[in-house]
PDB file of C-alpha atoms in Angstrom:
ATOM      1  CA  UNK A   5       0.000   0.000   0.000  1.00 97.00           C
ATOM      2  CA  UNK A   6       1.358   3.484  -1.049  1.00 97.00           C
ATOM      3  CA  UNK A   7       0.306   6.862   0.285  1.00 97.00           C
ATOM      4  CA  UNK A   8       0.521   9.793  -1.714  1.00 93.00           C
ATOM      5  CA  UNK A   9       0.342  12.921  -0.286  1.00 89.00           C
ATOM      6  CA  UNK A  10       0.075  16.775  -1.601  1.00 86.00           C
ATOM      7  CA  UNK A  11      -1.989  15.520  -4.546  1.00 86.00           C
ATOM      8  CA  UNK A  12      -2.833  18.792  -6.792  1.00 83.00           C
ATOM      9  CA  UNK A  13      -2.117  22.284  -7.376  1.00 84.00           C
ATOM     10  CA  UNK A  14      -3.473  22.938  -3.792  1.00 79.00           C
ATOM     11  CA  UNK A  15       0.198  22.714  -2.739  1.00 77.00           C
ATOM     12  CA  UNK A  16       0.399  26.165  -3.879  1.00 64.00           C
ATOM     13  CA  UNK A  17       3.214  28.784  -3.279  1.00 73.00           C
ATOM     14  CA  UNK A  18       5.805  26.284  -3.456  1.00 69.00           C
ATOM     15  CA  UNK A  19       5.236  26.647  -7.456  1.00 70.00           C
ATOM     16  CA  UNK A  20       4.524  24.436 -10.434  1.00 72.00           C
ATOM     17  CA  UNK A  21       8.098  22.430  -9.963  1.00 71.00           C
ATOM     18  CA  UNK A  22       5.721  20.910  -6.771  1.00 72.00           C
ATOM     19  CA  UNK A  23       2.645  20.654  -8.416  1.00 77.00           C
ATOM     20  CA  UNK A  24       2.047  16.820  -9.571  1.00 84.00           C
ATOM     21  CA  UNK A  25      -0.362  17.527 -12.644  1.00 87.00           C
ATOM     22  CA  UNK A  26       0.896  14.325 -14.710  1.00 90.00           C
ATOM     23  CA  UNK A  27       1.574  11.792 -11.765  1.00 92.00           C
ATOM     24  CA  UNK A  28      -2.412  10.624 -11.537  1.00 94.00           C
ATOM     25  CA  UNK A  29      -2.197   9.443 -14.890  1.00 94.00           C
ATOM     26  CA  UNK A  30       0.949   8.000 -14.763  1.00 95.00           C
ATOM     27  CA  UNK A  31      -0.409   6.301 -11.678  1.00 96.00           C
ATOM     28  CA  UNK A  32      -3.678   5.384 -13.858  1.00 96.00           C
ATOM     29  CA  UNK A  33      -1.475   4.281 -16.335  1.00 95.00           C
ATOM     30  CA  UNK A  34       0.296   1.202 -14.107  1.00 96.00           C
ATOM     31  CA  UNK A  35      -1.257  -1.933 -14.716  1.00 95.00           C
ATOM     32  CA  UNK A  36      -2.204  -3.792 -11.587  1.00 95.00           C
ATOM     33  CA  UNK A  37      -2.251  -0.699  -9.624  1.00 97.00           C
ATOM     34  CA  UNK A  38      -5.613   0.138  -7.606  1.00 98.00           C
ATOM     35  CA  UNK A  39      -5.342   4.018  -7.575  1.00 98.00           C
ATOM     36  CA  UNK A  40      -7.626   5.570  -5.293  1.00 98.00           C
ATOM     37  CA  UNK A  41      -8.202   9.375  -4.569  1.00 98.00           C
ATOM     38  CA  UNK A  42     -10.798   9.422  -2.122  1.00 98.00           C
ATOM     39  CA  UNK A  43     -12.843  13.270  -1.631  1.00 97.00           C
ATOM     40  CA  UNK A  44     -13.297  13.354   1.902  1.00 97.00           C
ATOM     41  CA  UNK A  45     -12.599  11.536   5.019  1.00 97.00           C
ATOM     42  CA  UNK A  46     -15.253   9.053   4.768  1.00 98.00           C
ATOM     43  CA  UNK A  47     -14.184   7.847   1.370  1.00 98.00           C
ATOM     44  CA  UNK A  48     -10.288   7.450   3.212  1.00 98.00           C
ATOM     45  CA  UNK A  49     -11.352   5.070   5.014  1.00 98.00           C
ATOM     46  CA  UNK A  50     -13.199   3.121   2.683  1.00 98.00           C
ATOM     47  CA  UNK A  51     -10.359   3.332   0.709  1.00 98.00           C
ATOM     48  CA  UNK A  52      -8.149   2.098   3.125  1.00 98.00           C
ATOM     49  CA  UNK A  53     -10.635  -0.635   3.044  1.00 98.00           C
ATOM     50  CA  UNK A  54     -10.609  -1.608  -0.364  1.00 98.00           C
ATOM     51  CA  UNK A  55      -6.579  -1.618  -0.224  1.00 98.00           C
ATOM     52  CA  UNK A  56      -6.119  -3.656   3.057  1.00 97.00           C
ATOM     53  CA  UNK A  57      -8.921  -6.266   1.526  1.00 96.00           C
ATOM     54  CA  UNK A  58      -7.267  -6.553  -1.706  1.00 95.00           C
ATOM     55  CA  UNK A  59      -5.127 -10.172  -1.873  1.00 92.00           C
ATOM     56  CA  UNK A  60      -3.233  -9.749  -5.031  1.00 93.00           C
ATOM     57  CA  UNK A  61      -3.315  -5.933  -6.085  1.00 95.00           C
ATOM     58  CA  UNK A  62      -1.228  -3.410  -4.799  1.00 97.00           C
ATOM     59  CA  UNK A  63      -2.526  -0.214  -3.973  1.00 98.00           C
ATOM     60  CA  UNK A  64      -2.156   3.870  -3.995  1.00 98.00           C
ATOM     61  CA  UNK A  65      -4.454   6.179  -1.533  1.00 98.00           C
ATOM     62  CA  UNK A  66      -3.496   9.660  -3.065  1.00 97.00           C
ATOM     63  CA  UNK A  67      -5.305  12.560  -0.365  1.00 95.00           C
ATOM     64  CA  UNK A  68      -4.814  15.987  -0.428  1.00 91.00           C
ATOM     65  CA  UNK A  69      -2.604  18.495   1.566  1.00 86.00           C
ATOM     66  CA  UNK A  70      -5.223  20.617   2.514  1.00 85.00           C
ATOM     67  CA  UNK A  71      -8.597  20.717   4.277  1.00 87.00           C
ATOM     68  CA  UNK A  72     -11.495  19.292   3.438  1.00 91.00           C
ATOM     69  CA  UNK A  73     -15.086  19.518   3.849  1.00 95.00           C
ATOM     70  CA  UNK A  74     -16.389  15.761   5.215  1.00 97.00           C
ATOM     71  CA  UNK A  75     -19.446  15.443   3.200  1.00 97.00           C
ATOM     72  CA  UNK A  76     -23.206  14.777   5.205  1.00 97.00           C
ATOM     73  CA  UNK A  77     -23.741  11.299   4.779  1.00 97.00           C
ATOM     74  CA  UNK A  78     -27.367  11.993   6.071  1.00 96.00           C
ATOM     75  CA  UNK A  79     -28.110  13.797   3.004  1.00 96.00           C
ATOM     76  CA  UNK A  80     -25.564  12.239   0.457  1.00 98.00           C
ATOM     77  CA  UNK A  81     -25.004   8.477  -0.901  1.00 98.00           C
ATOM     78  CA  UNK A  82     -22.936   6.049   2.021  1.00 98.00           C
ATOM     79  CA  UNK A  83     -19.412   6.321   0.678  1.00 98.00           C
ATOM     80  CA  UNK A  84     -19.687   2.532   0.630  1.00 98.00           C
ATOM     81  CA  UNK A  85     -19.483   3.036  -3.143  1.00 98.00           C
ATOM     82  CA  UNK A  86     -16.002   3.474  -3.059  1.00 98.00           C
ATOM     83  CA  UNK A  87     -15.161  -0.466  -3.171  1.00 98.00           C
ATOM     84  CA  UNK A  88     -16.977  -0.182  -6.668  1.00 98.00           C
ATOM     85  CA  UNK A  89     -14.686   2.945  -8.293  1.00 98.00           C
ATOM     86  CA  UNK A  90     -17.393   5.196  -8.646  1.00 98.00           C
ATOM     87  CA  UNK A  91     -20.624   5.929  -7.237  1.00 98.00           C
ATOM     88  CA  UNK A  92     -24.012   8.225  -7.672  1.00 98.00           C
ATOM     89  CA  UNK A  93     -22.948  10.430  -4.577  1.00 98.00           C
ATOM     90  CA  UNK A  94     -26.373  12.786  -4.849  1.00 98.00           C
ATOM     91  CA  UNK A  95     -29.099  12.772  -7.554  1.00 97.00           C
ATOM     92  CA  UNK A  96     -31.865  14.574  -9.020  1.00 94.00           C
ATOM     93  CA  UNK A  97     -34.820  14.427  -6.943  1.00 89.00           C
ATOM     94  CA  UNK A  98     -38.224  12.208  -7.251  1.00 85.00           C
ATOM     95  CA  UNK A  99     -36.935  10.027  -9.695  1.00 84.00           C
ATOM     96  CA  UNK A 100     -36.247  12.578 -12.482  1.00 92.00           C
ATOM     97  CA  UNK A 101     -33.479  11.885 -15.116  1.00 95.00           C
ATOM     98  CA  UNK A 102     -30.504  13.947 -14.637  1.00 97.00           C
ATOM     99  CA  UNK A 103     -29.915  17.063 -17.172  1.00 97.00           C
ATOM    100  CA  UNK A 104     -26.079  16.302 -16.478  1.00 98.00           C
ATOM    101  CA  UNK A 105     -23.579  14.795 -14.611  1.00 98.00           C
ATOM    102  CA  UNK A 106     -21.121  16.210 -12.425  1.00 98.00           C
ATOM    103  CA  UNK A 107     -18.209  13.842 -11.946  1.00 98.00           C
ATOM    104  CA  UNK A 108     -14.774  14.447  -9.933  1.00 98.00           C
ATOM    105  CA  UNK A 109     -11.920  13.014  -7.635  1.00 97.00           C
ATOM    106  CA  UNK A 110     -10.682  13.898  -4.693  1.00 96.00           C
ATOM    107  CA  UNK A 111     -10.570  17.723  -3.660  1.00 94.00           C
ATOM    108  CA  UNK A 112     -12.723  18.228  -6.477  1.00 96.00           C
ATOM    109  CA  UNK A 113     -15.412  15.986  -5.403  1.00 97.00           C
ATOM    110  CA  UNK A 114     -17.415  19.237  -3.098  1.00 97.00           C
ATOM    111  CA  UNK A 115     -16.936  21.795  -5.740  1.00 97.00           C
ATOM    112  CA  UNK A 116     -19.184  19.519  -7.648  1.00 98.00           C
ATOM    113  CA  UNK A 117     -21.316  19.167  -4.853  1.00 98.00           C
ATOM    114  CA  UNK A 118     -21.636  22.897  -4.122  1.00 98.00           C
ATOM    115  CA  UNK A 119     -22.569  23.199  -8.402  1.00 98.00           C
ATOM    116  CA  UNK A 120     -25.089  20.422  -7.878  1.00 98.00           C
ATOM    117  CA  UNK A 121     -26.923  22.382  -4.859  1.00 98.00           C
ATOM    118  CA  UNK A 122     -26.980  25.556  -6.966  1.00 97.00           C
ATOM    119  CA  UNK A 123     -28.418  23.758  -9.904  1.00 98.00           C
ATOM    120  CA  UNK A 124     -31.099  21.865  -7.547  1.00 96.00           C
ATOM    121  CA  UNK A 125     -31.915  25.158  -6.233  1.00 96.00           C
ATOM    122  CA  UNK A 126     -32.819  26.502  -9.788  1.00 96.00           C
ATOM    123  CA  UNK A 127     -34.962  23.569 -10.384  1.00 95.00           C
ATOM    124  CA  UNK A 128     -32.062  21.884 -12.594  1.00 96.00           C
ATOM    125  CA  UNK A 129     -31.913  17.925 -12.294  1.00 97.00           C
ATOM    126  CA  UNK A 130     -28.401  17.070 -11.767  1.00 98.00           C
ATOM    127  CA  UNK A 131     -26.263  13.860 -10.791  1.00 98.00           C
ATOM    128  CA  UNK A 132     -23.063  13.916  -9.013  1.00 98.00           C
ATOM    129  CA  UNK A 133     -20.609  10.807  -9.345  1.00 98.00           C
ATOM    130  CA  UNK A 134     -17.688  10.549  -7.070  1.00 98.00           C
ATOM    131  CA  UNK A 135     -14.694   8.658  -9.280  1.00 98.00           C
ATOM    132  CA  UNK A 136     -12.338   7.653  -6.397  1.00 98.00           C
ATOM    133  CA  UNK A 137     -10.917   4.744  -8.389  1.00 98.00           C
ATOM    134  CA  UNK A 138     -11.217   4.624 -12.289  1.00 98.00           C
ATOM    135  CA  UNK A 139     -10.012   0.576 -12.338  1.00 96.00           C
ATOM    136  CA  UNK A 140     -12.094  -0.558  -9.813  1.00 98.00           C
ATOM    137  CA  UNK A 141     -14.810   1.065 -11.950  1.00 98.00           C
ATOM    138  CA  UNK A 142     -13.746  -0.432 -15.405  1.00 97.00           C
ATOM    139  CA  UNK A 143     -14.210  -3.831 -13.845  1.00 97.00           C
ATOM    140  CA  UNK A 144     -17.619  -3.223 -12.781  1.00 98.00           C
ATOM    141  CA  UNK A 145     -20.225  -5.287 -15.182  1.00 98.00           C
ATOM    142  CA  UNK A 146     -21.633  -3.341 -18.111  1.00 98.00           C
ATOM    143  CA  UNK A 147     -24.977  -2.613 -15.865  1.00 98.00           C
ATOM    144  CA  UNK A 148     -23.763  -0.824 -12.932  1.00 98.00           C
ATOM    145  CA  UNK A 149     -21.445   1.224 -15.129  1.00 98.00           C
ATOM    146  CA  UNK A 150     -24.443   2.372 -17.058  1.00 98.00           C
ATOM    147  CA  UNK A 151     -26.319   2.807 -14.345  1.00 98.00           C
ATOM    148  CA  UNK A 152     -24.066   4.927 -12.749  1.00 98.00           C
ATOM    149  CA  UNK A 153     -23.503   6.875 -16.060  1.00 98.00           C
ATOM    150  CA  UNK A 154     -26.015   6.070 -18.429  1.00 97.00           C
ATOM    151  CA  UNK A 155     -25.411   6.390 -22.042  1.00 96.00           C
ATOM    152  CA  UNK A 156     -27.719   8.784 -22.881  1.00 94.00           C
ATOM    153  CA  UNK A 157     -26.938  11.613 -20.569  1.00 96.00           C
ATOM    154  CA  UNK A 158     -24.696  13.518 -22.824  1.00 95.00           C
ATOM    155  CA  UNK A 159     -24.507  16.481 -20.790  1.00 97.00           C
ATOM    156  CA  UNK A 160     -20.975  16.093 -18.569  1.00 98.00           C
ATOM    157  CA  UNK A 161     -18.606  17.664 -16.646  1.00 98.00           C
ATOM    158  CA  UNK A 162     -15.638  16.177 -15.324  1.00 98.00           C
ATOM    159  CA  UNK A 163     -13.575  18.002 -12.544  1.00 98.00           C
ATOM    160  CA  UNK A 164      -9.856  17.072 -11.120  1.00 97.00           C
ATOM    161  CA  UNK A 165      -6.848  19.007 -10.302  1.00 94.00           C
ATOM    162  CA  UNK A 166      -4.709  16.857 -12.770  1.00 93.00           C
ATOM    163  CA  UNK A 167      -3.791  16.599 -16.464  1.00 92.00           C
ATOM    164  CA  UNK A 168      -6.886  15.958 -19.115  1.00 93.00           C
ATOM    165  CA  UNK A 169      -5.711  12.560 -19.574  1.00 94.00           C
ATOM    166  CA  UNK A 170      -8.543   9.801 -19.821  1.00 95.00           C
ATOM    167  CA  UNK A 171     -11.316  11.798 -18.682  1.00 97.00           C
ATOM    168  CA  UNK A 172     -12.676  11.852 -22.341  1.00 95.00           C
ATOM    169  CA  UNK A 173     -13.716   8.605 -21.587  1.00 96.00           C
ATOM    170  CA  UNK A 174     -16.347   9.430 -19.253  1.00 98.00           C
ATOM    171  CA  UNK A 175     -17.505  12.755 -20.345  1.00 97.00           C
ATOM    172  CA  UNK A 176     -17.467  11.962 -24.013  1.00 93.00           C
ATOM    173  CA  UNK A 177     -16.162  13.753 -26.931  1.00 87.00           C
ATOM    174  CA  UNK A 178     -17.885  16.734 -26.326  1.00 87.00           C
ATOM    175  CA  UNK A 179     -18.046  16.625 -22.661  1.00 95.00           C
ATOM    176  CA  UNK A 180     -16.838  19.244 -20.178  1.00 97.00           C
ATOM    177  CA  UNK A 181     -13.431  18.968 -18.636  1.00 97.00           C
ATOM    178  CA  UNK A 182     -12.489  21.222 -15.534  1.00 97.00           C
ATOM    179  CA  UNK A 183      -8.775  20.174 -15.495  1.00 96.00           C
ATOM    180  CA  UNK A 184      -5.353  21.534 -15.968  1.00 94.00           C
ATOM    181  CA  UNK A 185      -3.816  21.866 -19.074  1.00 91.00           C
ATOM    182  CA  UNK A 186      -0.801  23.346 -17.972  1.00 88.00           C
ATOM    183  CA  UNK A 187       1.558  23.382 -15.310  1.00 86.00           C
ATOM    184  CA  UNK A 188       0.528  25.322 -11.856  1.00 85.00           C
ATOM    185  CA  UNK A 189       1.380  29.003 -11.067  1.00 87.00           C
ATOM    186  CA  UNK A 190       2.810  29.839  -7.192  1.00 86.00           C
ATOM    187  CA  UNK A 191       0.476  31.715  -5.298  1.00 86.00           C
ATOM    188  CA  UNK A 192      -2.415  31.057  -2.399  1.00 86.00           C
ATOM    189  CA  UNK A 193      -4.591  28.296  -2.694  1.00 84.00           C
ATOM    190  CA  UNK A 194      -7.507  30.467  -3.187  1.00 88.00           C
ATOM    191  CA  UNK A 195      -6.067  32.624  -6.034  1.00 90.00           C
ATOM    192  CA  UNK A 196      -4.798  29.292  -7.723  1.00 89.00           C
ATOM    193  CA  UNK A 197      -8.415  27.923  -7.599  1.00 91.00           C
ATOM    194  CA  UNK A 198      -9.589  31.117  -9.101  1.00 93.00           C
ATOM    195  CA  UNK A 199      -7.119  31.328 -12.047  1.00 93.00           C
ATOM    196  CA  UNK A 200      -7.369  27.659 -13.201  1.00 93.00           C
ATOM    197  CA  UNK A 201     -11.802  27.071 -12.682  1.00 95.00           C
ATOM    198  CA  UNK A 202     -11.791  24.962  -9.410  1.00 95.00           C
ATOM    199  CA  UNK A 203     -14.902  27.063  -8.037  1.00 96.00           C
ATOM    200  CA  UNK A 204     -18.144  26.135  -7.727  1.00 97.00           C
ATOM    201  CA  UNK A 205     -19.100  28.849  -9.877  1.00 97.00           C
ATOM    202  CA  UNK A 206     -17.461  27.659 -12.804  1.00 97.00           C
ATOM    203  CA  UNK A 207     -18.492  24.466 -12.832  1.00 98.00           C
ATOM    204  CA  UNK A 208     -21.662  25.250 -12.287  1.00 98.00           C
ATOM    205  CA  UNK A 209     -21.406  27.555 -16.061  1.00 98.00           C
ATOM    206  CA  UNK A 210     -19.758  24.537 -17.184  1.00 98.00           C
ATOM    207  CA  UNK A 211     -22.844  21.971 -16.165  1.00 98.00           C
ATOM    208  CA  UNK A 212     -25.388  24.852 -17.636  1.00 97.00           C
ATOM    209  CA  UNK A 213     -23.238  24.846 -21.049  1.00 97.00           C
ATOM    210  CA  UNK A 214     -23.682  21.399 -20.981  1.00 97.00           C
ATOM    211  CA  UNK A 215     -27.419  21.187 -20.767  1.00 96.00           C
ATOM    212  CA  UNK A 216     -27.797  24.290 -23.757  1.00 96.00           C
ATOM    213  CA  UNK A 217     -25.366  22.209 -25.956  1.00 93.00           C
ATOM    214  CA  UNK A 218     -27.337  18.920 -25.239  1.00 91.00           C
ATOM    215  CA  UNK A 219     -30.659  20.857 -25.724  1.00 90.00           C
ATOM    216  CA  UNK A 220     -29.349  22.980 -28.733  1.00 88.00           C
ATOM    217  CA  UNK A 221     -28.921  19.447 -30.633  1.00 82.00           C
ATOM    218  CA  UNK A 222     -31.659  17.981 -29.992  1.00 78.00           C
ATOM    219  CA  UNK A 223     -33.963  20.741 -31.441  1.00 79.00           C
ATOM    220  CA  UNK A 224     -31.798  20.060 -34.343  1.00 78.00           C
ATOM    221  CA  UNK A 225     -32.234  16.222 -34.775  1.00 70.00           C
TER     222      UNK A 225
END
């Protein structure tokens, strides 16, 4: 079992020669290798679950440097859903399909809550998927995959404080990706969120671009 520590740009004014944009794909990228970024403390420790139960797979629990918010499991999904990769952490209410589908990692995983509980505010049906562990996900069956993103929500938005790599997988072609494309910048966390889209704000435009692109083709089918 590996620990990885100080996980994103959040490491901040040390500058972009500390800022590990590339190493969650490269992690991604090692066969074998359960990689899991859990979002908040309750997903740590079912992480640490998942990589103590494992027999024959070594595994990676990448956290964060910096605070975070421990989500209310009262209100949200159990973070039980971590042993599967990914999860439906909160949903659109009384059954309705979901106009999009906020997905994210680690830090990321409560700006995408805060975007969801804008969007539910404004009447907006929205899904958010936590993504702790893209392999354990891939070897889900075909059915819970789809149920947890069903093919015909096009509307996506991916969010993680990493490179682009592999997300086009889950949000599609012409899905929404809230990632870095560079290297980071040195300054305070807060101005570094700003600068590079990590707010809620922003990925709350992003979900609503979404939903007018998804809508905008359909009146033209």
């Amino acid at each position: 079992i590996y620990v990885f520590t100080h996980d994103s740009i959040g490491v901040g004014e040390d500058g972009p020669t500390h800022q590990p944009i590339e190493q969650l794909a490269s992690l991604r990228g090692v066969p074998g290798l359960t990689v899991l970024r859990p979002g908040d403390a309750n997903e740590v420790a079912e992480a640490w679950r998942v990589a103590l139960t494992q027999k024959r797979r070594p595994a990676c629990i990448v956290v964060s440097r910096q605070a975070l918010p421990t989500l209310d499991r009262s209100r949200y999904a159990s973070a039980e859903g971590v042993k599967k990769g990914a999860y439906v952490l909160a949903d659109a209410s009384d059954g309705q399909k979901p106009q999009v589908i906020l997905m994210a990692t680690g830090s990321e995983l409560s700006l995408c809550v805060d975007a969801y509980e804008k969007l539910k505010a404004e009447g907006i049906a929205a899904r958010v998927v936590s993504m702790p562990s893209w392999d354990l996900f891939e070897r889900q069956d075909e059915a819970y995959q789809d149920e947890v993103l069903p093919p015909d929500i096009d509307a996506r938005v991916a969010v993680e404080q990493a490179a682009t790599l592999g997300w086009d997988r889950y949000v599609g072609r012409l899905g929404a990706q809230v990632v870095m494309h560079t290297f980071g910048a040195s300054a305070p966390l807060a101005d570094l969120k700003k600068k590079f889209g990590f707010t809620p704000e922003h990925v709350y435009e992003a979900a609503k671009q979404q939903i007018e692109r998804v809508q905008s083709k359909r009146s033209q089918e």
